[in-house]
Short mmCIF file of C-alpha atoms in Angstrom, two decimals:
data_model
loop_
_atom_site.label_atom_id
_atom_site.label_comp_id
_atom_site.label_asym_id
_atom_site.label_seq_id
_atom_site.Cartn_x
_atom_site.Cartn_y
_atom_site.Cartn_z
CA MET A 1 184.78 -127.06 150.57
CA ALA A 2 184.06 -124.01 152.58
CA HIS A 3 181.61 -121.40 150.93
CA TRP A 4 183.43 -118.36 149.54
CA ALA A 5 181.81 -115.96 151.98
CA LYS A 6 182.55 -118.00 155.02
CA ARG A 7 184.70 -115.15 156.45
CA ASP A 8 181.75 -112.61 155.71
CA ILE A 9 179.20 -114.90 157.33
CA ASP A 10 181.24 -115.60 160.51
CA PHE A 11 181.61 -111.89 160.66
CA VAL A 12 177.81 -111.02 160.58
CA THR A 13 176.59 -113.88 162.57
CA SER A 14 179.30 -113.35 165.53
CA ARG A 15 177.74 -109.74 165.53
CA GLY A 16 174.18 -110.56 165.46
CA LEU A 17 173.48 -108.62 162.21
CA LEU A 18 172.15 -111.72 160.26
CA THR A 19 171.15 -114.98 161.89
CA GLY A 20 170.89 -118.35 160.64
CA THR A 21 167.78 -119.64 158.89
CA SER A 22 167.93 -122.63 161.44
CA ASP A 23 170.17 -123.66 164.40
CA THR A 24 172.64 -125.23 162.00
CA THR A 25 172.31 -123.52 158.71
CA PHE A 26 172.84 -119.93 157.27
CA SER A 27 171.47 -120.63 153.60
CA PRO A 28 174.21 -118.41 152.03
CA ASN A 29 172.80 -119.02 148.51
CA SER A 30 169.29 -118.08 149.28
CA THR A 31 167.89 -114.48 148.57
CA ILE A 32 168.16 -111.68 151.02
CA THR A 33 164.76 -109.94 151.45
CA ARG A 34 163.84 -106.29 152.31
CA GLY A 35 162.85 -107.35 155.76
CA MET A 36 165.93 -109.20 156.41
CA PHE A 37 168.33 -106.30 155.00
CA VAL A 38 166.80 -103.60 156.97
CA THR A 39 167.00 -105.71 160.01
CA ALA A 40 170.63 -106.05 159.57
CA LEU A 41 171.16 -102.47 159.14
CA GLY A 42 169.21 -101.60 162.19
CA ARG A 43 171.10 -103.98 164.28
CA LEU A 44 174.40 -102.55 162.70
CA ASP A 45 173.27 -98.97 163.85
CA GLY A 46 172.40 -100.29 167.29
CA ILE A 47 168.91 -99.00 167.47
CA ASP A 48 166.54 -100.05 170.15
CA PRO A 49 163.75 -102.07 168.47
CA ALA A 50 161.37 -100.89 171.33
CA ALA A 51 161.49 -97.41 170.26
CA TYR A 52 160.13 -98.11 166.72
CA ALA A 53 157.78 -100.97 167.89
CA SER A 54 154.61 -98.99 168.66
CA SER A 55 153.01 -98.84 165.06
CA SER A 56 153.76 -99.61 161.37
CA ARG A 57 153.10 -97.19 158.49
CA PHE A 58 152.88 -100.11 156.21
CA SER A 59 149.78 -102.43 155.88
CA ASP A 60 151.89 -105.47 154.94
CA VAL A 61 154.37 -105.23 158.05
CA PRO A 62 152.59 -106.94 160.92
CA ALA A 63 153.47 -105.32 164.22
CA THR A 64 154.51 -108.82 165.50
CA ALA A 65 157.01 -109.51 162.83
CA TYR A 66 160.73 -109.52 163.74
CA TYR A 67 161.56 -106.94 161.13
CA ALA A 68 158.70 -104.53 161.87
CA PRO A 69 160.55 -102.22 164.19
CA PHE A 70 163.57 -102.14 161.69
CA VAL A 71 161.33 -101.34 158.73
CA GLU A 72 159.90 -98.45 160.77
CA TRP A 73 163.47 -97.15 161.68
CA ALA A 74 164.50 -97.49 157.88
CA ALA A 75 161.61 -95.63 156.58
CA SER A 76 161.74 -92.95 159.27
CA LYS A 77 165.21 -92.34 158.38
CA GLY A 78 164.73 -92.32 154.61
CA ILE A 79 167.23 -95.36 154.20
CA VAL A 80 164.46 -97.48 152.52
CA ASN A 81 161.26 -96.33 151.38
CA GLY A 82 158.05 -98.32 150.75
CA THR A 83 157.17 -99.77 147.43
CA ASP A 84 154.15 -97.51 147.48
CA THR A 85 152.36 -95.38 150.16
CA ASN A 86 151.18 -98.23 152.20
CA THR A 87 153.30 -101.23 151.33
CA PHE A 88 156.77 -102.23 152.09
CA GLU A 89 156.82 -105.67 150.65
CA PRO A 90 159.28 -107.12 153.27
CA ASP A 91 159.59 -110.48 151.64
CA ARG A 92 160.60 -109.19 148.32
CA PRO A 93 164.30 -110.04 147.36
CA VAL A 94 166.73 -107.09 147.12
CA THR A 95 168.45 -106.69 143.85
CA ARG A 96 172.22 -105.92 143.66
CA GLU A 97 171.62 -102.32 142.29
CA GLU A 98 168.94 -101.77 145.15
CA MET A 99 171.48 -102.99 147.68
CA ALA A 100 173.79 -100.39 146.51
CA VAL A 101 171.14 -97.60 146.80
CA VAL A 102 170.32 -98.78 150.27
CA MET A 103 174.08 -98.66 151.45
CA GLN A 104 174.65 -95.24 149.82
CA ARG A 105 171.75 -93.89 151.69
CA TYR A 106 172.65 -95.68 155.02
CA ALA A 107 175.98 -93.84 154.72
CA GLU A 108 174.53 -90.54 153.97
CA LYS A 109 171.67 -90.48 156.68
CA LEU A 110 174.01 -91.72 159.43
CA GLY A 111 176.80 -89.43 158.52
CA TYR A 112 179.43 -91.95 157.27
CA ALA A 113 181.88 -90.76 154.41
CA LEU A 114 182.40 -93.07 151.63
CA PRO A 115 185.96 -93.34 150.45
CA LYS A 116 187.15 -93.34 146.85
CA GLU A 117 189.63 -95.91 147.25
CA ARG A 118 189.26 -97.54 143.75
CA GLU A 119 189.18 -95.95 140.27
CA ALA A 120 185.64 -96.03 138.81
CA GLU A 121 184.94 -99.12 136.81
CA ILE A 122 182.66 -99.21 133.78
CA PHE A 123 180.91 -102.57 133.87
CA VAL A 124 180.13 -104.21 130.77
CA ASP A 125 176.37 -104.29 131.82
CA ASP A 126 176.35 -100.81 132.80
CA ASN A 127 173.46 -100.19 130.29
CA LYS A 128 171.26 -102.50 132.50
CA ILE A 129 171.79 -100.55 135.69
CA THR A 130 168.64 -98.32 136.30
CA ASP A 131 169.75 -94.72 135.49
CA SER A 132 168.75 -93.42 139.17
CA MET A 133 170.76 -96.08 140.64
CA LYS A 134 174.09 -95.66 138.61
CA ASP A 135 175.43 -93.21 141.11
CA ALA A 136 174.92 -95.59 144.10
CA VAL A 137 176.52 -98.60 142.19
CA GLN A 138 179.63 -96.19 141.39
CA ALA A 139 179.85 -95.06 144.91
CA MET A 140 179.79 -98.55 146.22
CA GLN A 141 182.23 -99.88 143.75
CA GLN A 142 184.63 -97.15 144.30
CA ALA A 143 184.55 -97.42 148.08
CA GLY A 144 185.03 -101.21 147.80
CA VAL A 145 182.02 -102.09 149.28
CA MET A 146 180.47 -103.82 146.34
CA ASN A 147 182.33 -105.41 143.59
CA GLY A 148 181.74 -106.89 140.19
CA LYS A 149 180.80 -110.79 139.80
CA GLY A 150 183.72 -111.54 137.40
CA GLY A 151 184.06 -110.72 133.60
CA LYS A 152 183.54 -107.04 134.48
CA LEU A 153 179.94 -107.57 135.33
CA PHE A 154 177.82 -106.05 137.89
CA ALA A 155 174.64 -107.95 137.32
CA PRO A 156 172.50 -105.08 138.63
CA LYS A 157 169.05 -107.07 138.28
CA ASP A 158 170.14 -110.16 139.87
CA THR A 159 168.72 -110.78 143.34
CA ALA A 160 171.29 -110.49 146.12
CA THR A 161 172.12 -113.65 148.22
CA ARG A 162 172.59 -113.87 151.84
CA ALA A 163 176.10 -114.23 151.37
CA GLU A 164 176.51 -111.33 149.24
CA ALA A 165 174.81 -109.21 151.97
CA ALA A 166 177.07 -110.69 154.58
CA ALA A 167 180.03 -109.56 152.43
CA VAL A 168 178.78 -106.11 151.84
CA LEU A 169 177.97 -105.72 155.48
CA ARG A 170 181.51 -106.68 156.38
CA ARG A 171 183.15 -104.45 153.95
CA PHE A 172 181.03 -101.52 155.04
CA VAL A 173 182.05 -102.01 158.65
CA GLU A 174 185.87 -102.38 157.81
CA ILE A 175 186.11 -99.95 155.02
CA VAL A 176 183.70 -97.04 155.81
CA ILE A 177 183.17 -97.52 159.68
CA ASP A 178 186.39 -98.82 160.82
CA ARG A 179 188.71 -97.75 157.99
CA ASP A 180 192.29 -99.15 157.97
CA THR A 181 193.58 -99.65 154.45
CA ALA A 182 192.14 -99.80 150.97
CA GLY A 183 195.02 -101.77 149.59
CA GLY A 184 195.64 -105.32 149.78
CA TRP A 185 193.43 -108.42 149.34
CA ALA A 186 189.77 -108.34 148.30
CA GLN A 187 187.17 -110.60 147.03
CA ASN A 188 184.79 -109.85 144.35
CA ASP A 189 181.07 -110.99 144.57
CA THR A 190 181.48 -114.41 143.49
CA GLY A 191 184.54 -115.08 145.73
CA SER A 192 187.36 -114.65 143.28
CA TRP A 193 190.39 -112.91 144.81
CA LEU A 194 192.19 -109.64 143.73
CA TYR A 195 195.11 -107.61 145.15
CA TYR A 196 194.71 -103.84 145.09
CA GLU A 197 197.46 -101.34 144.85
CA ASN A 198 197.14 -97.57 144.25
CA HIS A 199 193.33 -98.16 144.00
CA LYS A 200 193.65 -100.57 141.17
CA PRO A 201 193.60 -104.41 140.89
CA VAL A 202 197.13 -105.85 140.19
CA THR A 203 197.55 -107.86 137.12
CA GLY A 204 200.28 -110.19 136.22
CA TRP A 205 202.83 -111.41 138.75
CA LYS A 206 202.91 -110.17 142.49
CA GLN A 207 204.77 -111.33 145.34
CA VAL A 208 202.98 -110.81 148.71
CA GLU A 209 204.75 -111.49 151.94
CA GLY A 210 207.36 -113.66 150.19
CA THR A 211 204.92 -115.77 148.18
CA TRP A 212 204.31 -115.35 144.44
CA TYR A 213 200.61 -115.14 142.73
CA TYR A 214 199.42 -114.47 139.25
CA PHE A 215 196.62 -112.20 138.36
CA ASP A 216 194.91 -112.34 135.10
CA ALA A 217 194.06 -109.36 132.90
CA VAL A 218 191.10 -108.12 134.87
CA GLY A 219 192.95 -108.66 138.19
CA LEU A 220 191.58 -112.30 139.25
CA MET A 221 193.94 -114.56 141.07
CA GLN A 222 194.98 -117.79 139.15
CA LEU A 223 194.47 -120.88 141.64
CA GLY A 224 194.21 -124.57 141.57
CA GLY A 225 196.17 -125.99 138.76
CA TRP A 226 198.63 -125.49 135.68
CA LYS A 227 198.80 -122.24 133.80
CA GLN A 228 200.98 -121.30 130.78
CA ILE A 229 202.27 -117.83 131.36
CA GLY A 230 205.01 -116.25 128.84
CA GLY A 231 205.63 -119.81 127.19
CA LYS A 232 206.25 -121.61 130.59
CA TRP A 233 204.09 -123.65 132.82
CA TYR A 234 203.41 -122.84 136.42
CA TYR A 235 201.35 -124.57 139.12
CA PHE A 236 199.26 -122.75 141.53
CA TYR A 237 197.86 -124.30 144.74
CA ALA A 238 194.32 -123.96 145.65
CA ASP A 239 195.15 -120.78 147.80
CA GLY A 240 196.67 -119.15 144.62
CA SER A 241 200.13 -119.55 145.90
CA MET A 242 202.84 -120.72 143.16
CA ALA A 243 204.59 -123.80 143.64
CA ALA A 244 208.33 -124.02 143.53
CA ASN A 245 211.11 -126.47 144.23
CA THR A 246 208.97 -129.36 144.09
CA GLU A 247 207.44 -132.08 141.99
CA ILE A 248 203.88 -132.16 140.73
CA ASP A 249 202.18 -134.61 138.31
CA GLY A 250 205.50 -136.02 137.58
CA TYR A 251 207.23 -132.80 136.55
CA GLN A 252 209.95 -131.04 138.34
CA ILE A 253 209.39 -127.32 139.29
CA GLY A 254 212.31 -125.15 139.73
CA PRO A 255 212.91 -122.29 142.33
CA ASP A 256 211.40 -119.84 139.87
CA GLY A 257 208.39 -121.83 139.55
CA ALA A 258 208.72 -122.78 136.03
CA ARG A 259 208.10 -126.38 135.05
CA ASN A 260 211.23 -128.21 133.80
CA SER A 261 210.97 -129.48 130.30
#
């Protein structure tokens, strides 16, 4: 089965924002480090690494490291600060709330306006978000750049994976840099699908381009099996589309998608 972030990974690798961990692997579930993430952001900004390669302000950033010029660029722009005056900790994993702060600063320092395309969501673990980072988390959520992880959780202290970083970078490009629409399909940060209308996730039944889908109480698409809805049984394929006019598991399914008794 393809990884939930395959589309995002293809997006960032084809543009050289993130590279593989070998010639044949991306390691999507490995953590994204501070060095990796600022490198991706510097590449997104199209910087000339040679312009920032002369020296490093941090004692733990070797001048020969691939991320060295990108660390210098990020620090000089105020996008990512050191962990203290002399250190950057380039190999330290980035947490989800830290990623939100970095993306907010990236937008601010480079002059990108963050849209408010979605209503503010109060995550059930809101009390675990560092107070100074709450504005950034909300800004990224409302822009649609970062989403929850299911169950209305944001998981602020979880380390972000390379797959999550790829998803955030793609969304930032498509939503903030090259805006088209805030409505339509969106994935949360565990790969579940939602459908947005009027800045809110759709719940219940929704027909999209002639195909019926069902979204639960928090907007997650039902997929891959039988589900009882309103006293009737329906079958949903792996892509979330509702089955109709067919036979599955020995049951006849009518044109309305309901299983015949």
